[in-house]
Amino acid sequence: MPIEHFPMERYIIQVLTDTRPPQYLLKIDPVFYTIERTRFWPLNWGDRQFYGLNEAQNKAFQSALTREFAIIQGPPGTGKTFLGLKIARTMLKNSEAWYSDSPMLVICFTNHALDQFLEGLLPTTDEIIRVGGQSKNEKLNDYNLRNIKRVLDSPNRAISERQLVVRKLKRDIESINNYLKIIAKYDTVVDFGTFSGVVPEYATSWFATAENDHIINWLFGGHNRKFGKRRVNNVQNNQNVSIIN
């Protein structure tokens, strides 16, 4: 393979330390990320902190999202897998910024680590293909390449395809039911981004760019006649009010 065709040859072969931003962040039209309801240009990160990460984790998080090549190291128990999932989920939620018919590739040292990581992505996406036959995680059976190929190659392909659709709908229903249970408890606030697919004007509304604190302040700023004062007070008295997504 010619050196110039080697992936990341600038860093792996030439060992240059001047890391560039990814090409998709250098477009003429600025690319914006939305993280925890904050919409901004990643190359203008400033002192923003997300997900309750400590200083070192937040620096690594920023580096991974603003450089085309990043290495995150640390001893066991420092949150590398946790941070990796936060990075992957953030990129998937902002895929319109970088996706152009090329998937995200996840490679792990062990099958167990790969299963654990992919399972952690399931709440964010079900567009996953798990390559390799050593998976022992039942939750990933539907995403195993061998199983998907078997379904598509079967004589009853039309039925098999419908079964895949039904399984996806069941997962969607389960997710919606979980949201309904959370809402019924009146002790948290569901991320308003949940409504982006059903409210046509959501993308141009204040809610699309408002931060979590602003949403909560707005909710508690008026009298909620629909649910009554008692239920509003129940939420206000809860010391762990937060927005979940």
mmCIF file of C-alpha atoms in Angstrom, residues 42-212:
data_model
loop_
_atom_site.group_PDB
_atom_site.id
_atom_site.type_symbol
_atom_site.label_atom_id
_atom_site.label_comp_id
_atom_site.label_asym_id
_atom_site.label_seq_id
_atom_site.Cartn_x
_atom_site.Cartn_y
_atom_site.Cartn_z
ATOM 1 C CA PRO A 42 -17.267 22.554 18.070
ATOM 2 C CA LEU A 43 -14.159 24.543 17.130
ATOM 3 C CA ASN A 44 -15.440 27.312 19.407
ATOM 4 C CA TRP A 45 -15.728 25.024 22.437
ATOM 5 C CA GLY A 46 -14.658 27.545 25.087
ATOM 6 C CA ASP A 47 -15.029 26.369 28.678
ATOM 7 C CA ARG A 48 -18.114 24.217 28.065
ATOM 8 C CA GLN A 49 -18.425 21.061 30.151
ATOM 9 C CA PHE A 50 -20.873 18.199 29.598
ATOM 10 C CA TYR A 51 -22.265 15.062 31.223
ATOM 11 C CA GLY A 52 -20.705 15.853 34.591
ATOM 12 C CA LEU A 53 -17.261 14.853 33.284
ATOM 13 C CA ASN A 54 -14.238 15.795 35.338
ATOM 14 C CA GLU A 55 -11.616 18.133 33.883
ATOM 15 C CA ALA A 56 -9.455 15.411 32.309
ATOM 16 C CA GLN A 57 -12.452 13.540 30.868
ATOM 17 C CA ASN A 58 -13.955 16.737 29.453
ATOM 18 C CA LYS A 59 -10.632 17.612 27.796
ATOM 19 C CA ALA A 60 -10.488 14.143 26.200
ATOM 20 C CA PHE A 61 -14.157 14.431 25.154
ATOM 21 C CA GLN A 62 -13.453 17.772 23.456
ATOM 22 C CA SER A 63 -10.316 16.422 21.795
ATOM 23 C CA ALA A 64 -12.140 13.414 20.328
ATOM 24 C CA LEU A 65 -14.859 15.610 18.818
ATOM 25 C CA THR A 66 -12.617 18.347 17.434
ATOM 26 C CA ARG A 67 -9.555 16.451 16.120
ATOM 27 C CA GLU A 68 -9.281 13.953 13.274
ATOM 28 C CA PHE A 69 -6.970 11.760 15.368
ATOM 29 C CA ALA A 70 -7.196 11.335 19.132
ATOM 30 C CA ILE A 71 -5.758 8.872 21.642
ATOM 31 C CA ILE A 72 -7.330 8.590 25.087
ATOM 32 C CA GLN A 73 -5.274 6.750 27.700
ATOM 33 C CA GLY A 74 -5.678 6.071 31.382
ATOM 34 C CA PRO A 75 -5.328 3.379 34.052
ATOM 35 C CA PRO A 76 -8.217 0.970 34.772
ATOM 36 C CA GLY A 77 -11.263 2.562 36.350
ATOM 37 C CA THR A 78 -10.741 6.077 34.974
ATOM 38 C CA GLY A 79 -13.824 5.940 32.729
ATOM 39 C CA LYS A 80 -12.362 5.250 29.279
ATOM 40 C CA THR A 81 -15.268 3.009 28.177
ATOM 41 C CA PHE A 82 -17.801 5.404 29.682
ATOM 42 C CA LEU A 83 -16.168 8.298 27.854
ATOM 43 C CA GLY A 84 -15.950 6.327 24.613
ATOM 44 C CA LEU A 85 -19.693 5.695 24.740
ATOM 45 C CA LYS A 86 -20.380 9.387 25.372
ATOM 46 C CA ILE A 87 -18.252 10.273 22.332
ATOM 47 C CA ALA A 88 -19.914 7.671 20.092
ATOM 48 C CA ARG A 89 -23.436 8.609 21.221
ATOM 49 C CA THR A 90 -22.706 12.294 20.686
ATOM 50 C CA MET A 91 -21.456 11.638 17.167
ATOM 51 C CA LEU A 92 -24.463 9.450 16.346
ATOM 52 C CA LYS A 93 -26.867 12.106 17.622
ATOM 53 C CA ASN A 94 -25.074 14.659 15.434
ATOM 54 C CA SER A 95 -24.529 12.377 12.444
ATOM 55 C CA GLU A 96 -25.843 15.017 10.017
ATOM 56 C CA ALA A 97 -22.556 16.868 10.644
ATOM 57 C CA TRP A 98 -20.256 14.083 9.431
ATOM 58 C CA TYR A 99 -22.149 11.164 7.886
ATOM 59 C CA SER A 100 -21.741 10.668 4.124
ATOM 60 C CA ASP A 101 -22.487 7.005 3.373
ATOM 61 C CA SER A 102 -19.633 5.843 5.606
ATOM 62 C CA PRO A 103 -20.443 4.035 8.861
ATOM 63 C CA MET A 104 -18.827 4.422 12.255
ATOM 64 C CA LEU A 105 -16.353 1.573 12.809
ATOM 65 C CA VAL A 106 -15.913 0.235 16.348
ATOM 66 C CA ILE A 107 -12.976 -2.104 17.030
ATOM 67 C CA CYS A 108 -12.253 -3.589 20.467
ATOM 68 C CA PHE A 109 -9.478 -5.804 21.825
ATOM 69 C CA THR A 110 -11.869 -8.530 23.053
ATOM 70 C CA ASN A 111 -15.282 -9.810 21.991
ATOM 71 C CA HIS A 112 -16.649 -9.076 25.458
ATOM 72 C CA ALA A 113 -15.502 -5.452 25.254
ATOM 73 C CA LEU A 114 -17.080 -5.089 21.813
ATOM 74 C CA ASP A 115 -20.382 -6.577 23.005
ATOM 75 C CA GLN A 116 -20.399 -4.285 26.021
ATOM 76 C CA PHE A 117 -19.725 -1.224 23.891
ATOM 77 C CA LEU A 118 -22.328 -2.051 21.215
ATOM 78 C CA GLU A 119 -24.939 -2.792 23.871
ATOM 79 C CA GLY A 120 -24.236 0.660 25.263
ATOM 80 C CA LEU A 121 -25.108 2.148 21.861
ATOM 81 C CA LEU A 122 -28.485 0.406 21.562
ATOM 82 C CA PRO A 123 -30.424 3.183 23.376
ATOM 83 C CA THR A 124 -29.078 5.616 20.745
ATOM 84 C CA THR A 125 -29.329 3.590 17.521
ATOM 85 C CA ASP A 126 -30.478 0.226 16.245
ATOM 86 C CA GLU A 127 -28.546 0.579 12.977
ATOM 87 C CA ILE A 128 -25.775 -1.741 14.133
ATOM 88 C CA ILE A 129 -24.063 -4.680 12.416
ATOM 89 C CA ARG A 130 -21.923 -6.847 14.685
ATOM 90 C CA VAL A 131 -19.229 -8.676 12.674
ATOM 91 C CA GLY A 132 -17.868 -11.962 14.037
ATOM 92 C CA GLY A 133 -19.429 -15.076 15.518
ATOM 93 C CA GLN A 134 -18.022 -14.966 19.045
ATOM 94 C CA SER A 135 -20.687 -12.764 20.587
ATOM 95 C CA LYS A 136 -22.361 -14.148 23.707
ATOM 96 C CA ASN A 137 -24.697 -11.195 24.237
ATOM 97 C CA GLU A 138 -28.285 -12.149 23.414
ATOM 98 C CA LYS A 139 -29.264 -8.497 23.021
ATOM 99 C CA LEU A 140 -27.009 -8.330 19.943
ATOM 100 C CA ASN A 141 -28.370 -11.444 18.196
ATOM 101 C CA ASP A 142 -30.537 -9.398 15.834
ATOM 102 C CA TYR A 143 -27.509 -7.300 14.846
ATOM 103 C CA ASN A 144 -25.086 -10.131 14.113
ATOM 104 C CA LEU A 145 -24.003 -10.080 10.463
ATOM 105 C CA ARG A 146 -24.359 -13.860 10.161
ATOM 106 C CA ASN A 147 -27.930 -13.777 11.461
ATOM 107 C CA ILE A 148 -28.883 -10.833 9.272
ATOM 108 C CA LYS A 149 -27.446 -12.574 6.208
ATOM 109 C CA ARG A 150 -29.284 -15.786 7.104
ATOM 110 C CA VAL A 151 -32.561 -13.887 7.298
ATOM 111 C CA LEU A 152 -32.029 -12.102 3.985
ATOM 112 C CA ASP A 153 -30.945 -15.295 2.192
ATOM 113 C CA SER A 154 -33.802 -17.438 3.457
ATOM 114 C CA PRO A 155 -36.508 -18.675 1.031
ATOM 115 C CA ASN A 156 -39.122 -16.761 2.967
ATOM 116 C CA ARG A 157 -37.203 -13.500 2.682
ATOM 117 C CA ALA A 158 -40.318 -11.318 2.578
ATOM 118 C CA ILE A 159 -41.557 -12.856 5.839
ATOM 119 C CA SER A 160 -38.116 -12.547 7.408
ATOM 120 C CA GLU A 161 -37.873 -8.884 6.450
ATOM 121 C CA ARG A 162 -41.271 -8.284 8.040
ATOM 122 C CA GLN A 163 -40.059 -10.028 11.180
ATOM 123 C CA LEU A 164 -37.122 -7.627 11.354
ATOM 124 C CA VAL A 165 -39.527 -4.710 11.008
ATOM 125 C CA VAL A 166 -41.775 -6.136 13.728
ATOM 126 C CA ARG A 167 -38.825 -6.572 16.102
ATOM 127 C CA LYS A 168 -37.798 -2.943 15.508
ATOM 128 C CA LEU A 169 -41.364 -1.771 16.151
ATOM 129 C CA LYS A 170 -41.412 -3.763 19.383
ATOM 130 C CA ARG A 171 -38.227 -2.017 20.501
ATOM 131 C CA ASP A 172 -39.757 1.353 19.606
ATOM 132 C CA ILE A 173 -42.908 0.506 21.571
ATOM 133 C CA GLU A 174 -40.833 -0.560 24.566
ATOM 134 C CA SER A 175 -38.906 2.726 24.410
ATOM 135 C CA ILE A 176 -42.123 4.757 24.226
ATOM 136 C CA ASN A 177 -43.636 2.823 27.138
ATOM 137 C CA ASN A 178 -40.534 3.567 29.200
ATOM 138 C CA TYR A 179 -40.984 7.273 28.469
ATOM 139 C CA LEU A 180 -44.649 7.091 29.471
ATOM 140 C CA LYS A 181 -43.750 5.421 32.770
ATOM 141 C CA ILE A 182 -41.184 8.130 33.468
ATOM 142 C CA ILE A 183 -43.670 10.898 32.653
ATOM 143 C CA ALA A 184 -46.305 9.317 34.899
ATOM 144 C CA LYS A 185 -43.996 9.569 37.921
ATOM 145 C CA TYR A 186 -43.876 13.411 37.746
ATOM 146 C CA ASP A 187 -40.319 13.449 39.124
ATOM 147 C CA THR A 188 -38.269 14.281 36.025
ATOM 148 C CA VAL A 189 -38.484 16.078 32.693
ATOM 149 C CA VAL A 190 -38.214 14.238 29.391
ATOM 150 C CA ASP A 191 -35.800 15.775 26.895
ATOM 151 C CA PHE A 192 -37.822 18.057 24.617
ATOM 152 C CA GLY A 193 -35.757 16.735 21.701
ATOM 153 C CA THR A 194 -37.965 13.643 21.939
ATOM 154 C CA PHE A 195 -40.668 15.646 20.157
ATOM 155 C CA SER A 196 -38.446 16.695 17.246
ATOM 156 C CA GLY A 197 -39.883 13.984 15.007
ATOM 157 C CA VAL A 198 -43.539 14.741 15.728
ATOM 158 C CA VAL A 199 -43.666 18.546 16.095
ATOM 159 C CA PRO A 200 -43.072 20.105 12.638
ATOM 160 C CA GLU A 201 -41.911 23.490 13.931
ATOM 161 C CA TYR A 202 -39.665 22.073 16.673
ATOM 162 C CA ALA A 203 -36.375 22.696 14.801
ATOM 163 C CA THR A 204 -37.067 26.444 14.550
ATOM 164 C CA SER A 205 -38.482 26.830 18.044
ATOM 165 C CA TRP A 206 -36.803 28.103 21.208
ATOM 166 C CA PHE A 207 -36.828 24.562 22.627
ATOM 167 C CA ALA A 208 -34.386 23.320 19.964
ATOM 168 C CA THR A 209 -31.537 25.467 21.345
ATOM 169 C CA ALA A 210 -32.555 26.065 24.977
ATOM 170 C CA GLU A 211 -30.321 24.521 27.645
ATOM 171 C CA ASN A 212 -31.598 22.169 30.356
#
